[in-house]
Coordinates of C-alpha atoms in Angstrom, one line a residue:
Chain A
M4 CA 153.9 285.6 214.7
I5 CA 153.9 281.8 215.3
R6 CA 152.0 280.9 212.3
L7 CA 154.5 282.4 210.1
L8 CA 157.7 281.4 211.6
N9 CA 155.7 278.1 210.9
I10 CA 155.1 279.1 207.7
E11 CA 159.1 279.3 207.2
F12 CA 159.8 276.2 209.0
K13 CA 158.0 274.3 206.8
K14 CA 159.7 276.0 203.7
V15 CA 163.0 274.8 205.1
I16 CA 163.0 272.0 206.6
Y17 CA 162.8 270.4 203.2
N18 CA 165.5 272.5 201.8
K19 CA 168.9 270.3 201.4
T20 CA 171.0 273.1 200.6
F21 CA 169.7 274.9 204.2
W22 CA 170.8 272.3 205.8
V23 CA 174.4 271.4 204.0
L24 CA 175.1 274.8 204.6
L25 CA 174.1 275.0 208.1
G26 CA 175.9 271.7 208.8
L27 CA 178.9 273.1 207.6
Y28 CA 178.8 276.0 209.9
G29 CA 178.2 273.8 212.9
I30 CA 181.2 271.9 211.9
I31 CA 183.9 274.2 211.0
L32 CA 183.1 276.7 213.4
G33 CA 182.9 274.3 216.2
G34 CA 186.0 272.5 215.0
I35 CA 187.8 275.4 214.9
L36 CA 186.8 276.3 218.3
I37 CA 187.5 272.7 220.0
G38 CA 191.0 272.9 218.3
V39 CA 192.0 276.1 218.4
Q40 CA 193.9 276.0 222.2
T41 CA 196.1 273.4 221.1
F42 CA 196.6 275.3 217.7
I43 CA 197.7 277.8 219.9
N44 CA 199.7 276.5 222.3
E45 CA 202.1 274.7 219.6
L46 CA 202.8 278.4 218.0
M47 CA 203.4 279.3 221.4
V48 CA 206.1 276.9 222.1
D49 CA 207.8 277.6 218.5
V50 CA 207.1 281.1 219.5
G51 CA 208.9 280.5 223.0
K52 CA 211.9 278.7 221.5
D53 CA 213.1 281.9 220.3
A54 CA 211.7 284.3 222.5
P55 CA 213.8 286.7 224.8
I56 CA 211.5 286.7 227.2
P57 CA 209.4 283.5 228.9
V58 CA 205.8 282.8 226.9
S59 CA 203.4 281.1 229.2
K60 CA 201.1 278.8 228.1
I61 CA 197.4 280.9 227.8
S62 CA 193.8 279.5 228.1
L63 CA 191.5 280.5 225.5
Y64 CA 189.2 278.5 227.5
E65 CA 189.1 280.2 230.9
F66 CA 185.9 282.1 232.0
P67 CA 185.4 284.7 231.5
G68 CA 187.7 285.2 228.9
I69 CA 186.2 282.8 226.9
W70 CA 183.2 284.8 225.5
Q71 CA 185.2 287.1 224.2
N72 CA 187.7 284.9 222.6
F73 CA 184.6 282.6 221.2
T74 CA 182.5 285.0 219.7
F75 CA 185.5 287.7 218.3
L76 CA 186.6 284.2 216.7
A77 CA 183.0 282.8 215.3
G78 CA 182.3 286.3 213.9
N79 CA 185.0 285.2 211.2
F80 CA 182.4 282.7 210.0
K81 CA 179.0 284.5 209.8
I82 CA 179.2 285.0 206.0
I83 CA 177.8 281.0 206.0
L84 CA 175.2 282.0 207.8
A85 CA 174.6 285.4 205.3
M86 CA 175.1 282.8 202.6
I87 CA 172.1 281.0 204.2
V88 CA 170.0 284.2 204.7
I89 CA 170.8 285.5 201.0
I90 CA 169.4 281.8 199.4
I91 CA 165.9 281.5 201.8
I92 CA 165.1 285.1 200.2
T93 CA 166.2 284.5 196.6
N94 CA 164.7 280.9 196.6
E95 CA 161.2 283.1 196.4
Y96 CA 161.8 284.9 193.9
S97 CA 163.7 282.3 191.7
Y98 CA 160.5 280.3 192.3
K99 CA 158.5 283.0 191.9
T100 CA 156.6 281.6 195.6
I101 CA 156.9 285.1 197.2
R102 CA 154.1 286.4 194.6
Q103 CA 152.2 283.2 195.1
N104 CA 152.4 283.5 199.1
I105 CA 150.6 286.9 198.5
V106 CA 148.4 286.0 196.5
T107 CA 147.2 283.3 198.7
G108 CA 146.5 285.7 202.0
M109 CA 149.9 286.5 203.0
S110 CA 150.7 290.5 203.4
R111 CA 153.8 291.9 202.2
M112 CA 154.5 292.8 205.4
D113 CA 153.9 289.5 206.8
F114 CA 156.1 288.2 204.2
L115 CA 158.9 290.5 205.7
M116 CA 158.3 290.0 209.1
S117 CA 158.3 285.9 208.7
K118 CA 161.9 286.5 206.8
L119 CA 162.9 288.7 209.5
L120 CA 161.7 285.9 212.1
M121 CA 163.5 283.5 210.4
T122 CA 167.0 285.5 210.6
F123 CA 166.5 286.0 214.0
V124 CA 166.0 282.6 215.3
I125 CA 169.2 281.7 212.7
S126 CA 171.2 284.2 214.6
L127 CA 169.4 283.2 218.4
A128 CA 170.3 279.2 217.2
A129 CA 173.6 280.5 216.5
T130 CA 174.7 282.6 219.3
I131 CA 172.8 279.2 221.7
F132 CA 175.6 276.8 219.7
I133 CA 178.4 279.4 220.6
F134 CA 177.0 279.5 224.3
I135 CA 176.7 275.8 225.1
L136 CA 180.0 275.3 223.8
G137 CA 181.9 278.1 225.6
F138 CA 179.7 276.9 228.6
I139 CA 181.1 273.2 228.4
L140 CA 184.9 274.1 227.4
G141 CA 184.8 277.0 229.8
V142 CA 183.3 274.2 232.9
I143 CA 186.1 271.7 232.1
N144 CA 189.1 274.1 231.6
T145 CA 188.5 276.7 234.4
P146 CA 190.7 275.7 237.3
E147 CA 188.1 277.1 239.8
V148 CA 184.4 277.8 238.7
T149 CA 182.4 280.4 240.0
F150 CA 178.8 281.6 238.9
L151 CA 180.2 284.9 239.2
M152 CA 183.0 284.1 236.2
I153 CA 180.3 282.4 234.4
F154 CA 178.3 285.4 233.7
E155 CA 180.7 288.2 234.2
K156 CA 181.1 288.9 230.3
T157 CA 178.2 287.8 228.5
V158 CA 177.8 290.9 227.0
F159 CA 179.7 289.6 224.7
I160 CA 177.0 286.6 224.0
F161 CA 174.5 289.3 223.3
A162 CA 176.9 291.7 221.4
Y163 CA 177.5 288.3 218.9
L164 CA 173.8 288.2 219.0
L165 CA 173.2 291.7 217.6
E166 CA 176.2 291.4 215.3
L167 CA 174.9 288.3 213.5
F168 CA 171.6 289.9 213.1
A169 CA 172.5 293.2 211.7
F170 CA 174.5 291.1 209.4
L171 CA 172.5 288.8 208.2
S172 CA 169.9 291.5 207.9
F173 CA 172.2 293.1 205.5
A174 CA 172.9 289.8 203.9
L175 CA 168.4 290.1 203.4
L176 CA 168.1 293.4 202.5
L177 CA 171.0 292.8 199.5
G178 CA 168.9 289.0 198.5
L179 CA 165.6 291.2 198.5
L180 CA 167.1 293.7 196.3
S181 CA 169.1 291.3 193.6
K182 CA 166.6 288.9 193.8
R183 CA 169.2 286.4 192.3
S184 CA 171.2 284.4 194.5
G185 CA 174.4 284.2 192.7
F186 CA 174.3 287.8 192.1
A187 CA 173.4 288.4 195.7
I188 CA 176.1 286.1 197.4
G189 CA 178.8 288.1 194.8
L190 CA 177.4 291.7 195.8
F191 CA 177.7 290.8 199.4
F192 CA 181.4 289.5 199.3
L193 CA 182.4 292.8 196.9
Y194 CA 181.2 295.0 199.4
Y195 CA 182.2 293.0 202.4
Y196 CA 185.9 292.5 201.1
V197 CA 186.7 295.4 198.5
I198 CA 183.8 298.5 198.5
E199 CA 183.5 299.1 202.0
R200 CA 187.3 298.8 202.4
F201 CA 188.2 301.0 200.2
I202 CA 185.6 303.7 201.5
N203 CA 186.9 303.1 205.0
Y204 CA 190.5 303.9 203.2
K205 CA 189.5 307.3 201.5
L206 CA 187.6 308.5 204.9
P207 CA 189.7 310.5 207.5
D208 CA 190.2 308.9 210.8
D209 CA 187.4 306.7 212.4
W210 CA 184.6 307.9 210.1
G211 CA 185.2 304.1 209.2
D212 CA 183.8 303.4 212.3
F213 CA 180.4 304.5 210.9
L214 CA 180.3 302.2 207.8
P215 CA 177.8 299.3 208.5
L216 CA 179.8 295.9 208.1
R217 CA 182.9 297.9 210.2
A218 CA 180.9 298.6 212.8
I219 CA 179.1 295.3 213.0
A220 CA 182.9 293.9 213.4
N221 CA 183.6 296.2 215.4
L222 CA 181.1 295.3 218.2
I223 CA 183.4 292.5 219.4
D224 CA 187.1 293.4 219.4
T225 CA 190.1 291.3 218.9
P226 CA 190.7 289.4 222.7
N227 CA 193.7 290.8 225.0
T228 CA 195.8 287.1 224.7
A229 CA 199.2 287.2 226.2
L230 CA 200.2 286.8 222.6
M231 CA 199.1 290.2 221.6
K232 CA 200.1 291.9 224.8
L233 CA 203.4 289.9 223.4
F234 CA 203.4 292.2 220.8
G235 CA 201.9 295.4 222.6
Y236 CA 198.9 295.4 221.6
N237 CA 195.4 296.3 223.8
F238 CA 192.2 295.8 222.6
R239 CA 188.7 296.8 224.3
E240 CA 187.6 294.3 227.0
V241 CA 183.9 295.6 226.5
V242 CA 181.2 296.1 224.0
A243 CA 181.1 300.3 223.4
P244 CA 177.7 301.8 223.7
Q245 CA 178.5 304.1 220.5
D246 CA 178.9 301.0 218.0
V247 CA 175.9 298.8 219.9
I248 CA 173.8 302.9 218.9
V249 CA 175.4 302.4 215.1
V250 CA 174.9 298.8 214.6
L251 CA 171.2 299.4 215.8
S252 CA 170.4 302.1 213.5
F253 CA 171.6 300.7 210.9
T254 CA 169.8 297.6 211.4
A255 CA 166.6 299.6 211.6
L256 CA 167.5 301.2 208.1
F257 CA 167.6 298.0 206.4
I258 CA 164.6 296.8 208.0
Y259 CA 163.3 299.9 206.4
L260 CA 164.4 300.1 203.2
M261 CA 163.2 295.8 202.8
F262 CA 159.9 297.5 203.4
L263 CA 159.7 300.1 201.3
I264 CA 161.1 297.6 198.2
L265 CA 158.6 295.3 199.5
K266 CA 155.8 298.1 199.3
K267 CA 156.8 299.6 195.9
R268 CA 157.6 296.4 194.1
D269 CA 155.6 294.3 191.5
L270 CA 156.0 290.8 192.3
Chain B
M3 CA 120.3 293.2 192.4
S4 CA 122.7 290.5 193.1
E5 CA 126.0 291.1 195.0
V6 CA 129.2 292.6 193.6
V7 CA 131.8 290.5 194.7
L8 CA 134.7 292.4 192.8
S9 CA 134.1 296.1 191.4
I10 CA 137.0 297.8 189.4
D11 CA 137.1 302.0 189.4
K12 CA 139.4 303.2 186.7
L13 CA 142.1 301.5 187.4
S14 CA 145.1 302.1 185.1
K15 CA 149.0 300.5 185.3
R16 CA 151.4 302.3 183.6
Y17 CA 154.7 300.5 182.7
G18 CA 157.1 303.1 182.2
R19 CA 155.4 304.7 178.5
I20 CA 153.4 301.5 178.1
K21 CA 149.8 302.0 179.1
A22 CA 149.4 297.9 180.3
L23 CA 145.6 298.8 181.5
D24 CA 143.8 302.5 180.6
E25 CA 140.9 303.2 183.2
L26 CA 139.7 299.9 183.0
S27 CA 136.3 299.8 184.7
L28 CA 134.7 296.4 185.7
D29 CA 132.1 294.9 187.7
I30 CA 131.7 291.0 188.9
E31 CA 128.6 289.7 190.6
K32 CA 128.2 286.5 193.0
G33 CA 127.6 283.5 191.2
N34 CA 129.5 284.8 187.6
I35 CA 131.3 282.5 185.4
F36 CA 133.3 285.7 184.2
G37 CA 135.3 285.5 181.2
I38 CA 138.5 287.9 180.6
L39 CA 139.3 287.5 176.9
G40 CA 141.8 289.3 175.1
P41 CA 144.9 288.5 173.2
N42 CA 148.5 288.2 174.7
G43 CA 149.2 291.8 176.3
S44 CA 145.9 293.0 176.5
G45 CA 146.2 293.5 180.2
K46 CA 144.4 290.5 181.6
T47 CA 147.3 289.1 184.0
T48 CA 148.0 292.4 184.8
T49 CA 144.4 293.1 185.9
L50 CA 144.3 290.1 188.1
G51 CA 148.0 290.6 189.5
I52 CA 146.4 294.3 191.0
V53 CA 143.1 292.4 192.1
L54 CA 145.1 290.1 194.0
D55 CA 147.9 292.5 195.7
A56 CA 151.0 291.3 193.4
I57 CA 151.5 294.6 191.0
N58 CA 150.4 298.0 192.5
A59 CA 148.4 300.3 190.2
T60 CA 149.1 303.4 189.1
S61 CA 145.8 305.1 189.7
G62 CA 142.4 303.3 189.9
S63 CA 141.1 301.7 192.7
F64 CA 139.4 297.9 193.2
K65 CA 136.8 296.6 196.0
W66 CA 136.3 293.2 197.5
F67 CA 133.3 292.3 198.4
G68 CA 132.3 295.8 198.7
E69 CA 135.4 296.8 201.1
T70 CA 138.7 297.8 201.2
P71 CA 141.0 295.2 200.3
T72 CA 142.9 293.5 202.7
K73 CA 144.9 290.2 203.2
N74 CA 141.6 288.6 204.7
H75 CA 139.8 289.0 201.1
R76 CA 142.8 287.3 199.5
K77 CA 142.2 283.9 201.8
K78 CA 138.6 283.9 200.4
I79 CA 140.1 284.1 197.0
G80 CA 141.4 280.9 195.2
A81 CA 143.8 282.2 192.4
I82 CA 146.5 280.5 189.7
L83 CA 148.0 283.8 188.6
E84 CA 150.0 282.4 185.2
S85 CA 152.6 279.6 185.4
P86 CA 151.9 276.9 188.2
V87 CA 154.3 278.1 191.5
F88 CA 155.0 276.0 194.2
Y89 CA 158.5 275.1 196.0
P90 CA 160.0 272.5 193.6
Y91 CA 161.8 270.4 196.6
M92 CA 158.5 269.8 198.8
S93 CA 155.8 267.2 197.7
A94 CA 152.2 268.2 196.5
T95 CA 151.1 267.5 200.1
K96 CA 153.5 269.4 201.8
N97 CA 153.2 272.5 199.4
L98 CA 149.5 272.5 200.0
E99 CA 150.4 272.4 203.8
I100 CA 152.1 275.8 203.4
I101 CA 149.2 277.3 201.3
A102 CA 147.1 275.7 203.9
E103 CA 148.7 277.6 207.1
I104 CA 148.7 280.8 205.0
K105 CA 145.2 280.6 204.2
S106 CA 144.3 279.8 207.5
A107 CA 142.7 276.7 206.5
S108 CA 142.9 272.9 207.7
Y109 CA 144.7 270.4 206.7
D110 CA 142.2 267.4 206.4
Q111 CA 141.0 269.3 202.8
I112 CA 144.1 268.5 201.3
P113 CA 143.4 264.8 200.4
E114 CA 140.2 265.9 199.0
V115 CA 141.3 268.7 196.8
L116 CA 144.2 266.6 195.5
K117 CA 141.2 264.1 195.1
T118 CA 139.1 266.8 193.0
V119 CA 142.6 267.0 190.5
D120 CA 143.2 263.4 190.6
L121 CA 146.5 263.9 192.0
F122 CA 145.9 262.0 195.1
E123 CA 148.1 259.1 194.3
R124 CA 150.9 261.6 193.3
R125 CA 150.9 262.8 196.5
N126 CA 153.7 262.4 198.0
S127 CA 155.9 263.3 194.8
K128 CA 158.3 266.4 194.6
F129 CA 156.6 269.2 192.8
R130 CA 159.9 268.7 190.3
T131 CA 158.9 265.4 189.5
Y132 CA 155.1 267.0 187.6
S133 CA 154.2 267.0 184.4
L134 CA 152.8 270.8 183.3
G135 CA 149.5 269.0 183.2
M136 CA 149.9 267.8 187.0
K137 CA 151.6 271.0 187.9
Q138 CA 148.6 273.2 186.8
R139 CA 146.3 270.8 188.5
L140 CA 148.0 271.3 191.5
A141 CA 147.3 274.6 191.3
I142 CA 144.0 274.5 191.0
A143 CA 144.0 272.1 193.8
A144 CA 146.1 274.6 195.9
A145 CA 143.6 277.4 194.6
L146 CA 140.4 275.2 195.8
L147 CA 142.2 275.0 199.5
G148 CA 140.0 277.1 202.3
K149 CA 136.8 276.6 200.6
P150 CA 137.2 279.8 198.3
E151 CA 134.1 282.1 197.7
V152 CA 136.1 283.5 194.6
L153 CA 138.0 281.4 192.2
I154 CA 140.5 283.2 189.7
L155 CA 142.3 281.2 187.2
D156 CA 144.7 283.4 184.6
E157 CA 145.1 281.1 181.1
P158 CA 145.0 277.9 183.1
T159 CA 145.3 275.5 179.3
N160 CA 148.2 277.0 178.6
G161 CA 150.7 275.0 177.0
L162 CA 148.7 272.1 177.7
D163 CA 148.2 269.3 175.3
P164 CA 144.4 268.7 174.0
K165 CA 143.9 265.5 176.7
G166 CA 145.8 268.2 179.7
I167 CA 143.4 271.2 178.1
S168 CA 140.0 269.1 178.5
E169 CA 141.1 267.3 182.2
I170 CA 141.4 270.9 182.8
R171 CA 138.2 271.9 181.3
D172 CA 136.4 269.0 183.0
I173 CA 137.6 270.1 186.6
I174 CA 136.5 274.0 185.5
K175 CA 132.8 272.4 184.8
K176 CA 133.0 270.7 188.0
I177 CA 133.8 273.4 190.0
A178 CA 131.3 276.2 187.9
S179 CA 128.6 273.7 188.8
V180 CA 129.2 274.0 192.3
G181 CA 128.4 277.9 192.4
L182 CA 131.1 279.7 193.2
T183 CA 132.1 283.0 191.3
L184 CA 134.6 282.0 188.8
V185 CA 137.0 284.7 186.7
L186 CA 138.4 283.1 184.3
A187 CA 141.2 284.9 181.6
S188 CA 142.0 283.0 178.7
H189 CA 142.9 284.1 175.1
L190 CA 141.1 280.8 174.0
L191 CA 137.7 282.3 172.6
D192 CA 135.9 279.1 172.5
E193 CA 136.9 277.6 176.1
V194 CA 135.2 281.2 177.5
Q195 CA 132.0 280.3 175.4
K196 CA 131.8 276.8 176.7
V197 CA 132.0 278.1 180.2
C198 CA 131.2 281.4 180.9
T199 CA 128.3 283.2 181.8
H200 CA 129.8 286.4 181.8
V201 CA 132.6 288.2 179.3
A202 CA 134.3 291.0 179.0
I203 CA 136.8 292.0 176.2
L204 CA 140.1 294.1 176.5
E205 CA 142.3 294.7 174.1
K206 CA 145.5 296.7 175.1
G207 CA 144.2 298.0 178.3
K208 CA 141.1 299.0 177.5
K209 CA 137.6 297.2 177.5
L210 CA 136.0 296.7 174.3
F211 CA 132.6 295.0 175.8
S212 CA 131.6 293.6 178.9
G213 CA 128.2 291.7 179.5
R214 CA 126.4 288.5 179.3
I215 CA 128.0 285.9 176.7
N216 CA 123.8 285.0 175.9
E217 CA 123.3 288.5 174.7
I218 CA 126.1 288.6 172.0
L219 CA 125.0 285.2 170.6
K220 CA 121.5 285.8 170.2
E221 CA 121.5 288.8 168.9
T222 CA 124.0 287.1 166.1
L223 CA 121.9 284.3 164.9
Y224 CA 121.8 284.0 161.5
V225 CA 120.3 281.6 158.9
E226 CA 122.4 280.6 155.8
V227 CA 120.2 279.4 152.5
G228 CA 121.6 278.5 149.2
S229 CA 119.7 277.5 146.2
P230 CA 120.0 276.4 142.7
D231 CA 118.9 279.8 141.3
M232 CA 121.1 282.3 143.4
K233 CA 120.0 285.3 141.3
A234 CA 116.4 284.7 142.8
L235 CA 117.5 283.7 145.4
H236 CA 119.3 286.6 146.2
A237 CA 116.6 289.6 144.7
S238 CA 113.5 287.8 147.0
L239 CA 116.3 288.2 150.3
S240 CA 116.6 291.5 149.1
I241 CA 113.2 292.5 148.6
F242 CA 111.8 291.2 152.3
N243 CA 111.9 293.1 154.8
K244 CA 112.3 290.8 157.8
V245 CA 115.6 289.7 156.7
Q246 CA 119.0 291.2 156.1
I247 CA 121.9 290.0 154.2
V248 CA 125.0 289.6 156.0
E249 CA 127.0 287.8 153.4
A250 CA 126.5 286.5 150.3
D251 CA 128.8 284.7 147.7
D252 CA 128.3 281.8 144.9
N253 CA 127.0 279.3 146.9
V254 CA 125.2 280.7 150.5
I255 CA 123.6 283.6 151.2
A256 CA 123.7 284.3 155.0
V257 CA 121.2 286.5 156.7
K258 CA 120.2 288.0 159.8
L259 CA 116.7 287.1 160.7
D260 CA 114.3 289.8 162.2
E261 CA 113.4 288.9 166.0
K262 CA 110.2 287.3 165.7
M263 CA 111.1 285.3 162.6
D264 CA 112.4 281.7 162.7
S265 CA 113.9 279.9 159.9
S266 CA 111.0 278.2 159.2
E267 CA 109.3 280.9 157.9
L268 CA 111.9 282.0 156.3
N269 CA 111.7 278.8 154.2
K270 CA 108.3 279.0 153.7
Y271 CA 108.2 282.5 152.3
L272 CA 110.8 281.5 149.7
L273 CA 108.7 278.3 148.8
E274 CA 105.8 280.9 148.3
K275 CA 108.4 283.0 146.3
G276 CA 108.6 279.8 143.8
I277 CA 112.4 279.3 145.3
S278 CA 113.4 275.5 145.6
I279 CA 116.1 275.7 148.4
S280 CA 119.2 273.2 148.3
H281 CA 120.7 274.0 151.7
I282 CA 119.2 276.1 154.9
S283 CA 120.9 276.0 158.5
I284 CA 121.2 278.4 161.6
K285 CA 124.5 279.6 162.6
K286 CA 125.2 280.9 166.1
K287 CA 127.9 283.4 165.4
S288 CA 131.0 282.2 167.7
L289 CA 132.5 284.5 170.2
E290 CA 135.6 284.5 167.5
N291 CA 133.5 286.1 165.1
Y292 CA 132.1 288.4 167.7
F293 CA 135.7 289.3 169.4
L294 CA 137.6 289.6 166.0
E295 CA 134.7 292.3 165.0
L296 CA 135.2 294.5 168.2
L297 CA 138.7 294.3 167.3
A298 CA 138.3 295.2 163.9
E299 CA 136.0 297.7 164.7
S300 CA 138.7 299.3 167.3
H301 CA 141.4 299.2 165.1
D302 CA 139.2 301.5 162.2
K303 CA 138.7 304.1 165.2
T304 CA 142.2 304.2 165.9
S305 CA 143.7 304.2 162.6

């Protein structure tokens, strides 16, 4: 396992596209998470001027709410990570190095395992990034920090890790299927923004929750901020076991499909 | 009996309705320099792709070192399949480090193999900056990593200029002299003739011949003779039972000699008959002639 991961690291360490996209992800997401508080408060002040009831300032950065706020917001940017994963797998096809890897002495399962490990490491790194950022901003902005407060809702951090890994496994599957990066990314966007939404629209109520990307998005619901309460919304503040089961099943299915493709396909 | 390194048993591969490989059986023994010959599309790369697990066979089986093949066998095999393949954004050394990781080989061998193919000076250049000849040489270096017992080279001189071809050929000869088992697929006959000890000839996925190259070349030894009096020469040769006329034209007659005959004996016989000889030379029939004969024969059968 360590050896496979080592090989993967060697492949990406000199790959500029990988680092550019990863840097972009870090900067965009970091910037937004650090700036979002100021932005929303500006907005609240504007809303507050004409509001019939007084609108209080809210803090997104207070424990334990910060975990849901951050993981929910960060979820919107996972598409950049999906592009990284697609490039990692399609490069092997466009350079034909997958063939060379196998001929040299990797088994096809080793190859799949190395890509899954890399996908997991990317998911884990992105999760740790959110955790560290959340921890720092939380400690700074929470008036009275207690140990319990910090860890009370860290379930969202684990849900976020699952969300990323499932989402990126789907990206890996599309990359493996189409072999070409442009095509895979196009297919991904098409499915994500058009096809699945259309299917969801056509399906009876609640059935849409069993669609893969929708189920993944459902893991972490919109946080209940004061703003949301103002509009009368009430979202879930927990991670629903049903969503976890659906997402885990889809992830297992994606991995199994990749296994079949790699086993059957000539390289 | 010597050790069989690769044993192929009735291997077939279909691409839709096309049979790329049709029940091919083949044994390659330790120490062989084994040439796989055939026109483009005859199934050479398909065969090598299957035994290296890059391609799934439709039916049939193969064994490496007498065992059911696993990835660990491939670690003992150095192989190039078709064009050289590496990560273009990485240097030669870094690319070889990945290969070494996969083969569980030591990095210490990297400078050594780079020197063998004369790329040591360019080891830190990115792969995409290499010329085709250098790429091909790097592929050979990669194949040599991990001290393989078997080396498989598929069309190693494809697309190279004459200088590149002779460089690769020198490297192959150098490697062959170490006593490795070498499998060389090529459509270039004289390349195979120059380096191989054994050969298999394929056409449309079928085996037309396999055996020692010496055998082919020995049985096809023939002598060309010419004389001012061609009619008399022809008459004398046709009554002589130790030779057989293969080909005759206005200037020379080609004859196949009996096994115990040699050209001086033929010379003596003709002199005794009072025929003066203006030309006599021994011709080894080249692999090319044999190959073309085989192809023609197989076409006759099928048509």
